[in-house]
Each structure stands twice: as C-alpha cells, then as structure tokens.
Amino acid sequence: MARREKKSRSKGSAGNNRKSGEDFLQNNKQKTGVLETNSGLQYLIVEEKQGPKPGLFDTVKIHQRALLLDGKILEDTYRQNQPDEVKIEELIEGLQEGLPMMSLGSRYKFWVPAELAWGRKGTGNKIPPNAVLSFDIRLVEIC
C-alpha cells in the first residue's frame, strides 16, 4: 500500500511539473525579445556577436548556468570561472538545436521544454519528471 501511495504521489508531481512548465512557457513567450522555434525551444538573445557558428558535430567550450524553474541551480560554470567543454551532439535535444544558432562570443538564454530535455523520466533526484530547464549560455570557443 505504501508503494502505491508513493507512485501516485510521484505521478502527481510529474503532472504538476508538466502543468507548471506549460504555463511558464506560455507566459514566457509573451515577453519582449523571447523567440520560439518550431520545436518549442524558447530563447532570448542577451548578447549577439558576429563570428562563426558551431555545427551539431562540433565540440565547444561554453559557460552555462542551468536552473530548474524554481530557481534551483543544476550547474553554474560562471561561478566556477571554468567553462565546460562539450560535444553538441551529446547534449539534450534542446541545446543541440540552440547552440548552433549562436555565434562565437554570443550569450543566449534558453528555456527547454521537458520533451527536448529529460522528458517524463527526469534524472532521478537532480531533475524531476517533466521539468522545463532554463539555461544562460555564452559560447566561449569552438574547438
């Protein structure tokens, strides 16, 4: 019986995350400067530079601040002053779409719907099911 209650609570949490995420994205896209792609990825150009753009199969160095909608910080390389080196093709779908839009040196904010991130399952304790994620990214280097 305790297991059933736990599962049902878990499903409720996932449902609440989905609803609050949908509400957030609906309101967010009404804000000045926020753009949305066909997939539902939302972004705001904070600082646009002229220069090369990475491709899906490039490795890049980025500064990023990744947050849940409640403000919980998942990662913050700005604070550590140590950019991450990542292969774009290995990132979540939303960042695979977003990073190639950025020119070297640019800074964007991304709001990634759950379907373009970790979806219904989340990642255990760190990212809950159906979580919309917020990223503040600066493209530092195309390796």
Short mmCIF file of N, CA and C in Angstrom, two decimals:
data_model
loop_
_atom_site.label_atom_id
_atom_site.label_comp_id
_atom_site.label_asym_id
_atom_site.label_seq_id
_atom_site.Cartn_x
_atom_site.Cartn_y
_atom_site.Cartn_z
N MET A 1 0.82 -1.19 0.00
CA MET A 1 0.00 0.00 0.00
C MET A 1 0.87 1.26 0.00
N ALA A 2 1.91 1.26 0.78
CA ALA A 2 2.81 2.42 0.81
C ALA A 2 3.42 2.67 -0.56
N ARG A 3 3.71 1.58 -1.27
CA ARG A 3 4.27 1.75 -2.61
C ARG A 3 3.29 2.45 -3.54
N ARG A 4 2.04 2.03 -3.48
CA ARG A 4 1.04 2.67 -4.33
C ARG A 4 0.94 4.16 -4.05
N GLU A 5 0.91 4.51 -2.79
CA GLU A 5 0.82 5.93 -2.43
C GLU A 5 2.03 6.69 -2.96
N LYS A 6 3.19 6.07 -2.85
CA LYS A 6 4.41 6.73 -3.33
C LYS A 6 4.33 6.94 -4.84
N LYS A 7 3.91 5.90 -5.59
CA LYS A 7 3.80 6.03 -7.04
C LYS A 7 2.79 7.10 -7.41
N SER A 8 1.67 7.10 -6.73
CA SER A 8 0.65 8.06 -7.05
C SER A 8 1.12 9.49 -6.75
N ARG A 9 1.86 9.67 -5.68
CA ARG A 9 2.41 10.98 -5.35
C ARG A 9 3.41 11.40 -6.43
N SER A 10 4.20 10.43 -6.87
CA SER A 10 5.20 10.69 -7.90
C SER A 10 4.52 11.13 -9.20
N LYS A 11 3.46 10.43 -9.60
CA LYS A 11 2.74 10.80 -10.82
C LYS A 11 2.13 12.18 -10.69
N GLY A 12 1.63 12.50 -9.50
CA GLY A 12 1.06 13.83 -9.27
C GLY A 12 2.12 14.90 -9.44
N SER A 13 3.31 14.64 -8.93
CA SER A 13 4.42 15.58 -9.06
C SER A 13 4.77 15.79 -10.52
N ALA A 14 4.83 14.70 -11.28
CA ALA A 14 5.13 14.79 -12.70
C ALA A 14 4.05 15.60 -13.43
N GLY A 15 2.78 15.37 -13.04
CA GLY A 15 1.68 16.12 -13.64
C GLY A 15 1.74 17.60 -13.29
N ASN A 16 2.08 17.89 -12.03
CA ASN A 16 2.23 19.29 -11.62
C ASN A 16 3.37 19.96 -12.37
N ASN A 17 4.48 19.23 -12.54
CA ASN A 17 5.61 19.79 -13.29
C ASN A 17 5.21 20.09 -14.73
N ARG A 18 4.48 19.16 -15.34
CA ARG A 18 4.05 19.36 -16.73
C ARG A 18 3.17 20.61 -16.83
N LYS A 19 2.20 20.73 -15.95
CA LYS A 19 1.26 21.86 -15.97
C LYS A 19 1.99 23.18 -15.71
N SER A 20 2.82 23.21 -14.66
CA SER A 20 3.53 24.46 -14.35
C SER A 20 4.52 24.81 -15.46
N GLY A 21 5.14 23.80 -16.07
CA GLY A 21 6.05 24.05 -17.19
C GLY A 21 5.33 24.61 -18.40
N GLU A 22 4.18 24.03 -18.73
CA GLU A 22 3.38 24.53 -19.85
C GLU A 22 2.92 25.97 -19.60
N ASP A 23 2.47 26.25 -18.38
CA ASP A 23 2.03 27.60 -18.03
C ASP A 23 3.20 28.59 -18.14
N PHE A 24 4.37 28.18 -17.62
CA PHE A 24 5.53 29.05 -17.69
C PHE A 24 5.88 29.37 -19.14
N LEU A 25 5.97 28.35 -19.99
CA LEU A 25 6.35 28.56 -21.39
C LEU A 25 5.33 29.43 -22.13
N GLN A 26 4.06 29.23 -21.83
CA GLN A 26 3.01 30.05 -22.45
C GLN A 26 3.18 31.52 -22.09
N ASN A 27 3.44 31.81 -20.82
CA ASN A 27 3.63 33.19 -20.37
C ASN A 27 4.97 33.75 -20.85
N ASN A 28 6.00 32.93 -20.84
CA ASN A 28 7.35 33.38 -21.19
C ASN A 28 7.43 33.86 -22.64
N LYS A 29 6.76 33.14 -23.54
CA LYS A 29 6.87 33.52 -24.96
C LYS A 29 6.16 34.84 -25.28
N GLN A 30 5.39 35.35 -24.32
CA GLN A 30 4.75 36.65 -24.50
C GLN A 30 5.70 37.81 -24.15
N LYS A 31 6.81 37.49 -23.49
CA LYS A 31 7.74 38.52 -23.04
C LYS A 31 8.53 39.10 -24.22
N THR A 32 8.88 40.35 -24.11
CA THR A 32 9.62 41.05 -25.15
C THR A 32 10.96 40.36 -25.42
N GLY A 33 11.22 40.07 -26.68
CA GLY A 33 12.50 39.52 -27.09
C GLY A 33 12.58 38.00 -27.07
N VAL A 34 11.62 37.33 -26.43
CA VAL A 34 11.66 35.87 -26.37
C VAL A 34 11.12 35.30 -27.68
N LEU A 35 11.91 34.43 -28.29
CA LEU A 35 11.56 33.80 -29.55
C LEU A 35 11.33 32.31 -29.30
N GLU A 36 10.57 31.67 -30.21
CA GLU A 36 10.30 30.24 -30.05
C GLU A 36 10.50 29.55 -31.40
N THR A 37 11.20 28.42 -31.37
CA THR A 37 11.41 27.64 -32.59
C THR A 37 10.21 26.73 -32.82
N ASN A 38 10.17 26.07 -33.96
CA ASN A 38 9.07 25.16 -34.27
C ASN A 38 8.97 24.01 -33.28
N SER A 39 10.09 23.62 -32.68
CA SER A 39 10.10 22.51 -31.73
C SER A 39 9.57 22.92 -30.35
N GLY A 40 9.49 24.22 -30.09
CA GLY A 40 9.05 24.70 -28.78
C GLY A 40 10.17 25.26 -27.92
N LEU A 41 11.42 25.17 -28.40
CA LEU A 41 12.55 25.76 -27.68
C LEU A 41 12.38 27.28 -27.67
N GLN A 42 12.48 27.88 -26.49
CA GLN A 42 12.39 29.34 -26.37
C GLN A 42 13.77 29.90 -26.07
N TYR A 43 14.04 31.08 -26.63
CA TYR A 43 15.34 31.69 -26.38
C TYR A 43 15.26 33.21 -26.43
N LEU A 44 16.22 33.82 -25.77
CA LEU A 44 16.37 35.26 -25.73
C LEU A 44 17.83 35.55 -26.04
N ILE A 45 18.08 36.42 -27.01
CA ILE A 45 19.45 36.80 -27.34
C ILE A 45 19.86 37.90 -26.37
N VAL A 46 20.77 37.60 -25.47
CA VAL A 46 21.24 38.55 -24.47
C VAL A 46 22.34 39.41 -25.07
N GLU A 47 23.26 38.76 -25.79
CA GLU A 47 24.37 39.48 -26.44
C GLU A 47 24.72 38.74 -27.71
N GLU A 48 24.64 39.42 -28.84
CA GLU A 48 24.91 38.81 -30.15
C GLU A 48 26.24 39.32 -30.68
N LYS A 49 27.10 38.39 -31.03
CA LYS A 49 28.41 38.72 -31.64
C LYS A 49 28.40 38.23 -33.07
N GLN A 50 29.29 38.77 -33.86
CA GLN A 50 29.48 38.30 -35.23
C GLN A 50 30.61 37.29 -35.22
N GLY A 51 30.45 36.21 -35.94
CA GLY A 51 31.51 35.21 -35.98
C GLY A 51 30.96 33.85 -36.39
N PRO A 52 31.83 32.86 -36.34
CA PRO A 52 31.42 31.52 -36.76
C PRO A 52 30.41 30.91 -35.79
N LYS A 53 29.62 29.99 -36.31
CA LYS A 53 28.64 29.25 -35.51
C LYS A 53 29.03 27.78 -35.53
N PRO A 54 28.84 27.09 -34.41
CA PRO A 54 29.19 25.67 -34.38
C PRO A 54 28.16 24.82 -35.10
N GLY A 55 28.59 23.64 -35.51
CA GLY A 55 27.69 22.66 -36.08
C GLY A 55 27.36 21.60 -35.05
N LEU A 56 26.42 20.75 -35.37
CA LEU A 56 25.95 19.71 -34.47
C LEU A 56 27.08 18.79 -34.01
N PHE A 57 28.08 18.58 -34.86
CA PHE A 57 29.14 17.62 -34.53
C PHE A 57 30.40 18.30 -34.00
N ASP A 58 30.31 19.58 -33.68
CA ASP A 58 31.45 20.30 -33.11
C ASP A 58 31.52 20.12 -31.60
N THR A 59 32.72 20.30 -31.09
CA THR A 59 32.94 20.39 -29.64
C THR A 59 33.10 21.86 -29.33
N VAL A 60 32.48 22.31 -28.26
CA VAL A 60 32.51 23.73 -27.90
C VAL A 60 32.86 23.89 -26.42
N LYS A 61 33.35 25.07 -26.08
CA LYS A 61 33.50 25.46 -24.68
C LYS A 61 32.42 26.49 -24.42
N ILE A 62 31.66 26.25 -23.35
CA ILE A 62 30.57 27.16 -23.00
C ILE A 62 30.59 27.45 -21.51
N HIS A 63 30.19 28.66 -21.20
CA HIS A 63 29.83 28.98 -19.82
C HIS A 63 28.33 28.77 -19.77
N GLN A 64 27.86 28.15 -18.70
CA GLN A 64 26.43 27.93 -18.58
C GLN A 64 25.97 27.98 -17.14
N ARG A 65 24.76 28.47 -17.00
CA ARG A 65 24.05 28.40 -15.72
C ARG A 65 22.76 27.67 -16.04
N ALA A 66 22.61 26.47 -15.48
CA ALA A 66 21.44 25.65 -15.72
C ALA A 66 20.59 25.63 -14.46
N LEU A 67 19.29 25.92 -14.63
CA LEU A 67 18.38 26.04 -13.49
C LEU A 67 17.08 25.31 -13.75
N LEU A 68 16.46 24.88 -12.66
CA LEU A 68 15.06 24.46 -12.72
C LEU A 68 14.22 25.73 -12.63
N LEU A 69 12.95 25.64 -12.97
CA LEU A 69 12.08 26.83 -12.92
C LEU A 69 11.92 27.39 -11.52
N ASP A 70 12.12 26.55 -10.51
CA ASP A 70 12.01 27.05 -9.13
C ASP A 70 13.28 27.77 -8.66
N GLY A 71 14.27 27.89 -9.56
CA GLY A 71 15.50 28.60 -9.23
C GLY A 71 16.63 27.72 -8.75
N LYS A 72 16.39 26.42 -8.57
CA LYS A 72 17.44 25.51 -8.12
C LYS A 72 18.52 25.43 -9.20
N ILE A 73 19.77 25.69 -8.79
CA ILE A 73 20.89 25.67 -9.73
C ILE A 73 21.35 24.23 -9.93
N LEU A 74 21.42 23.81 -11.19
CA LEU A 74 21.91 22.48 -11.53
C LEU A 74 23.40 22.53 -11.83
N GLU A 75 23.82 23.60 -12.48
CA GLU A 75 25.23 23.79 -12.81
C GLU A 75 25.47 25.27 -13.06
N ASP A 76 26.66 25.75 -12.66
CA ASP A 76 26.99 27.16 -12.87
C ASP A 76 28.50 27.31 -13.09
N THR A 77 28.89 27.30 -14.36
CA THR A 77 30.31 27.44 -14.69
C THR A 77 30.77 28.90 -14.58
N TYR A 78 29.83 29.84 -14.62
CA TYR A 78 30.19 31.25 -14.44
C TYR A 78 30.80 31.44 -13.05
N ARG A 79 30.16 30.86 -12.05
CA ARG A 79 30.62 30.98 -10.67
C ARG A 79 31.99 30.33 -10.50
N GLN A 80 32.20 29.20 -11.16
CA GLN A 80 33.47 28.48 -11.06
C GLN A 80 34.54 29.08 -11.96
N ASN A 81 34.13 29.96 -12.88
CA ASN A 81 35.01 30.56 -13.88
C ASN A 81 35.79 29.50 -14.65
N GLN A 82 35.10 28.40 -14.97
CA GLN A 82 35.70 27.29 -15.70
C GLN A 82 34.67 26.78 -16.71
N PRO A 83 34.81 27.16 -18.01
CA PRO A 83 33.82 26.71 -18.98
C PRO A 83 33.85 25.20 -19.18
N ASP A 84 32.69 24.66 -19.57
CA ASP A 84 32.58 23.24 -19.90
C ASP A 84 32.97 23.03 -21.35
N GLU A 85 33.66 21.94 -21.61
CA GLU A 85 33.94 21.53 -22.99
C GLU A 85 33.00 20.37 -23.29
N VAL A 86 32.13 20.55 -24.28
CA VAL A 86 31.10 19.56 -24.58
C VAL A 86 30.97 19.33 -26.08
N LYS A 87 30.55 18.11 -26.43
CA LYS A 87 30.20 17.80 -27.82
C LYS A 87 28.72 18.10 -27.96
N ILE A 88 28.38 18.95 -28.89
CA ILE A 88 26.98 19.36 -29.05
C ILE A 88 26.07 18.15 -29.26
N GLU A 89 26.52 17.19 -30.05
CA GLU A 89 25.68 16.02 -30.35
C GLU A 89 25.35 15.18 -29.11
N GLU A 90 26.09 15.36 -28.01
CA GLU A 90 25.85 14.59 -26.79
C GLU A 90 24.96 15.32 -25.78
N LEU A 91 24.56 16.54 -26.10
CA LEU A 91 23.73 17.34 -25.20
C LEU A 91 22.25 16.99 -25.40
N ILE A 92 21.40 17.52 -24.51
CA ILE A 92 19.96 17.31 -24.68
C ILE A 92 19.51 17.95 -25.99
N GLU A 93 18.41 17.47 -26.50
CA GLU A 93 17.90 17.89 -27.81
C GLU A 93 17.74 19.41 -27.92
N GLY A 94 17.24 20.04 -26.87
CA GLY A 94 17.03 21.49 -26.91
C GLY A 94 18.33 22.26 -27.12
N LEU A 95 19.42 21.82 -26.49
CA LEU A 95 20.71 22.50 -26.67
C LEU A 95 21.36 22.12 -27.99
N GLN A 96 21.07 20.93 -28.49
CA GLN A 96 21.55 20.56 -29.83
C GLN A 96 20.94 21.49 -30.88
N GLU A 97 19.74 21.93 -30.63
CA GLU A 97 19.08 22.88 -31.53
C GLU A 97 19.56 24.31 -31.29
N GLY A 98 19.73 24.68 -30.03
CA GLY A 98 20.04 26.06 -29.68
C GLY A 98 21.48 26.50 -29.92
N LEU A 99 22.44 25.69 -29.53
CA LEU A 99 23.83 26.11 -29.64
C LEU A 99 24.27 26.45 -31.07
N PRO A 100 23.86 25.69 -32.10
CA PRO A 100 24.25 26.06 -33.47
C PRO A 100 23.67 27.40 -33.96
N MET A 101 22.72 27.97 -33.23
CA MET A 101 22.19 29.29 -33.59
C MET A 101 23.13 30.41 -33.13
N MET A 102 24.02 30.08 -32.19
CA MET A 102 24.85 31.09 -31.54
C MET A 102 26.16 31.33 -32.30
N SER A 103 26.53 32.59 -32.41
CA SER A 103 27.86 32.94 -32.94
C SER A 103 28.85 32.94 -31.79
N LEU A 104 30.10 32.70 -32.12
CA LEU A 104 31.17 32.70 -31.12
C LEU A 104 31.13 33.99 -30.30
N GLY A 105 31.14 33.86 -28.99
CA GLY A 105 31.12 35.02 -28.09
C GLY A 105 29.73 35.47 -27.68
N SER A 106 28.71 34.95 -28.33
CA SER A 106 27.32 35.34 -28.03
C SER A 106 26.84 34.72 -26.72
N ARG A 107 25.81 35.35 -26.16
CA ARG A 107 25.18 34.86 -24.93
C ARG A 107 23.68 34.80 -25.15
N TYR A 108 23.11 33.63 -24.91
CA TYR A 108 21.67 33.41 -25.07
C TYR A 108 21.11 32.82 -23.78
N LYS A 109 19.81 33.04 -23.58
CA LYS A 109 19.06 32.32 -22.56
C LYS A 109 18.13 31.37 -23.30
N PHE A 110 18.09 30.14 -22.83
CA PHE A 110 17.22 29.12 -23.42
C PHE A 110 16.27 28.60 -22.35
N TRP A 111 15.04 28.32 -22.77
CA TRP A 111 14.07 27.63 -21.92
C TRP A 111 13.70 26.38 -22.69
N VAL A 112 14.09 25.25 -22.13
CA VAL A 112 13.97 23.97 -22.82
C VAL A 112 12.77 23.18 -22.27
N PRO A 113 11.75 22.96 -23.11
CA PRO A 113 10.61 22.15 -22.67
C PRO A 113 11.07 20.73 -22.31
N ALA A 114 10.33 20.08 -21.45
CA ALA A 114 10.68 18.73 -20.99
C ALA A 114 10.91 17.77 -22.16
N GLU A 115 10.11 17.88 -23.21
CA GLU A 115 10.24 16.96 -24.36
C GLU A 115 11.59 17.10 -25.05
N LEU A 116 12.23 18.25 -24.90
CA LEU A 116 13.54 18.48 -25.52
C LEU A 116 14.67 18.33 -24.50
N ALA A 117 14.31 17.87 -23.30
CA ALA A 117 15.31 17.69 -22.24
C ALA A 117 15.25 16.24 -21.76
N TRP A 118 14.87 16.01 -20.50
CA TRP A 118 14.85 14.65 -19.95
C TRP A 118 13.46 14.07 -19.87
N GLY A 119 12.46 14.79 -20.36
CA GLY A 119 11.12 14.25 -20.52
C GLY A 119 10.43 13.75 -19.27
N ARG A 120 9.64 12.70 -19.46
CA ARG A 120 8.79 12.15 -18.39
C ARG A 120 9.58 11.51 -17.26
N LYS A 121 10.80 11.09 -17.55
CA LYS A 121 11.55 10.35 -16.53
C LYS A 121 12.42 11.23 -15.65
N GLY A 122 12.88 12.36 -16.16
CA GLY A 122 13.81 13.17 -15.39
C GLY A 122 15.13 12.43 -15.23
N THR A 123 15.91 12.79 -14.21
CA THR A 123 17.19 12.12 -13.99
C THR A 123 17.34 11.70 -12.53
N GLY A 124 16.29 11.18 -11.96
CA GLY A 124 16.37 10.79 -10.56
C GLY A 124 16.14 11.99 -9.67
N ASN A 125 17.02 12.22 -8.71
CA ASN A 125 16.82 13.30 -7.74
C ASN A 125 17.18 14.68 -8.27
N LYS A 126 18.05 14.77 -9.27
CA LYS A 126 18.53 16.08 -9.71
C LYS A 126 17.50 16.84 -10.56
N ILE A 127 16.95 16.16 -11.56
CA ILE A 127 15.98 16.80 -12.45
C ILE A 127 14.68 16.01 -12.38
N PRO A 128 13.60 16.64 -11.92
CA PRO A 128 12.33 15.91 -11.78
C PRO A 128 11.68 15.62 -13.14
N PRO A 129 10.71 14.71 -13.17
CA PRO A 129 9.98 14.41 -14.40
C PRO A 129 9.30 15.66 -14.96
N ASN A 130 9.25 15.75 -16.27
CA ASN A 130 8.56 16.82 -16.98
C ASN A 130 9.06 18.23 -16.62
N ALA A 131 10.34 18.35 -16.30
CA ALA A 131 10.88 19.64 -15.90
C ALA A 131 11.29 20.47 -17.10
N VAL A 132 10.86 21.74 -17.10
CA VAL A 132 11.36 22.73 -18.05
C VAL A 132 12.66 23.26 -17.45
N LEU A 133 13.69 23.36 -18.29
CA LEU A 133 15.00 23.81 -17.81
C LEU A 133 15.34 25.18 -18.40
N SER A 134 16.04 25.97 -17.63
CA SER A 134 16.48 27.29 -18.05
C SER A 134 18.00 27.29 -18.13
N PHE A 135 18.54 27.78 -19.24
CA PHE A 135 19.98 27.86 -19.44
C PHE A 135 20.38 29.27 -19.82
N ASP A 136 21.46 29.76 -19.25
CA ASP A 136 22.09 31.01 -19.63
C ASP A 136 23.47 30.59 -20.15
N ILE A 137 23.67 30.71 -21.47
CA ILE A 137 24.87 30.16 -22.10
C ILE A 137 25.63 31.22 -22.88
N ARG A 138 26.96 31.21 -22.69
CA ARG A 138 27.87 32.01 -23.51
C ARG A 138 28.77 31.03 -24.26
N LEU A 139 28.83 31.20 -25.59
CA LEU A 139 29.69 30.36 -26.42
C LEU A 139 31.10 30.93 -26.41
N VAL A 140 32.00 30.25 -25.71
CA VAL A 140 33.35 30.75 -25.48
C VAL A 140 34.31 30.36 -26.60
N GLU A 141 34.18 29.10 -27.09
CA GLU A 141 35.15 28.62 -28.08
C GLU A 141 34.53 27.48 -28.88
N ILE A 142 34.87 27.42 -30.16
CA ILE A 142 34.53 26.27 -30.99
C ILE A 142 35.84 25.53 -31.17
N CYS A 143 35.91 24.32 -30.64
CA CYS A 143 37.18 23.55 -30.63
C CYS A 143 37.43 22.84 -31.94
#
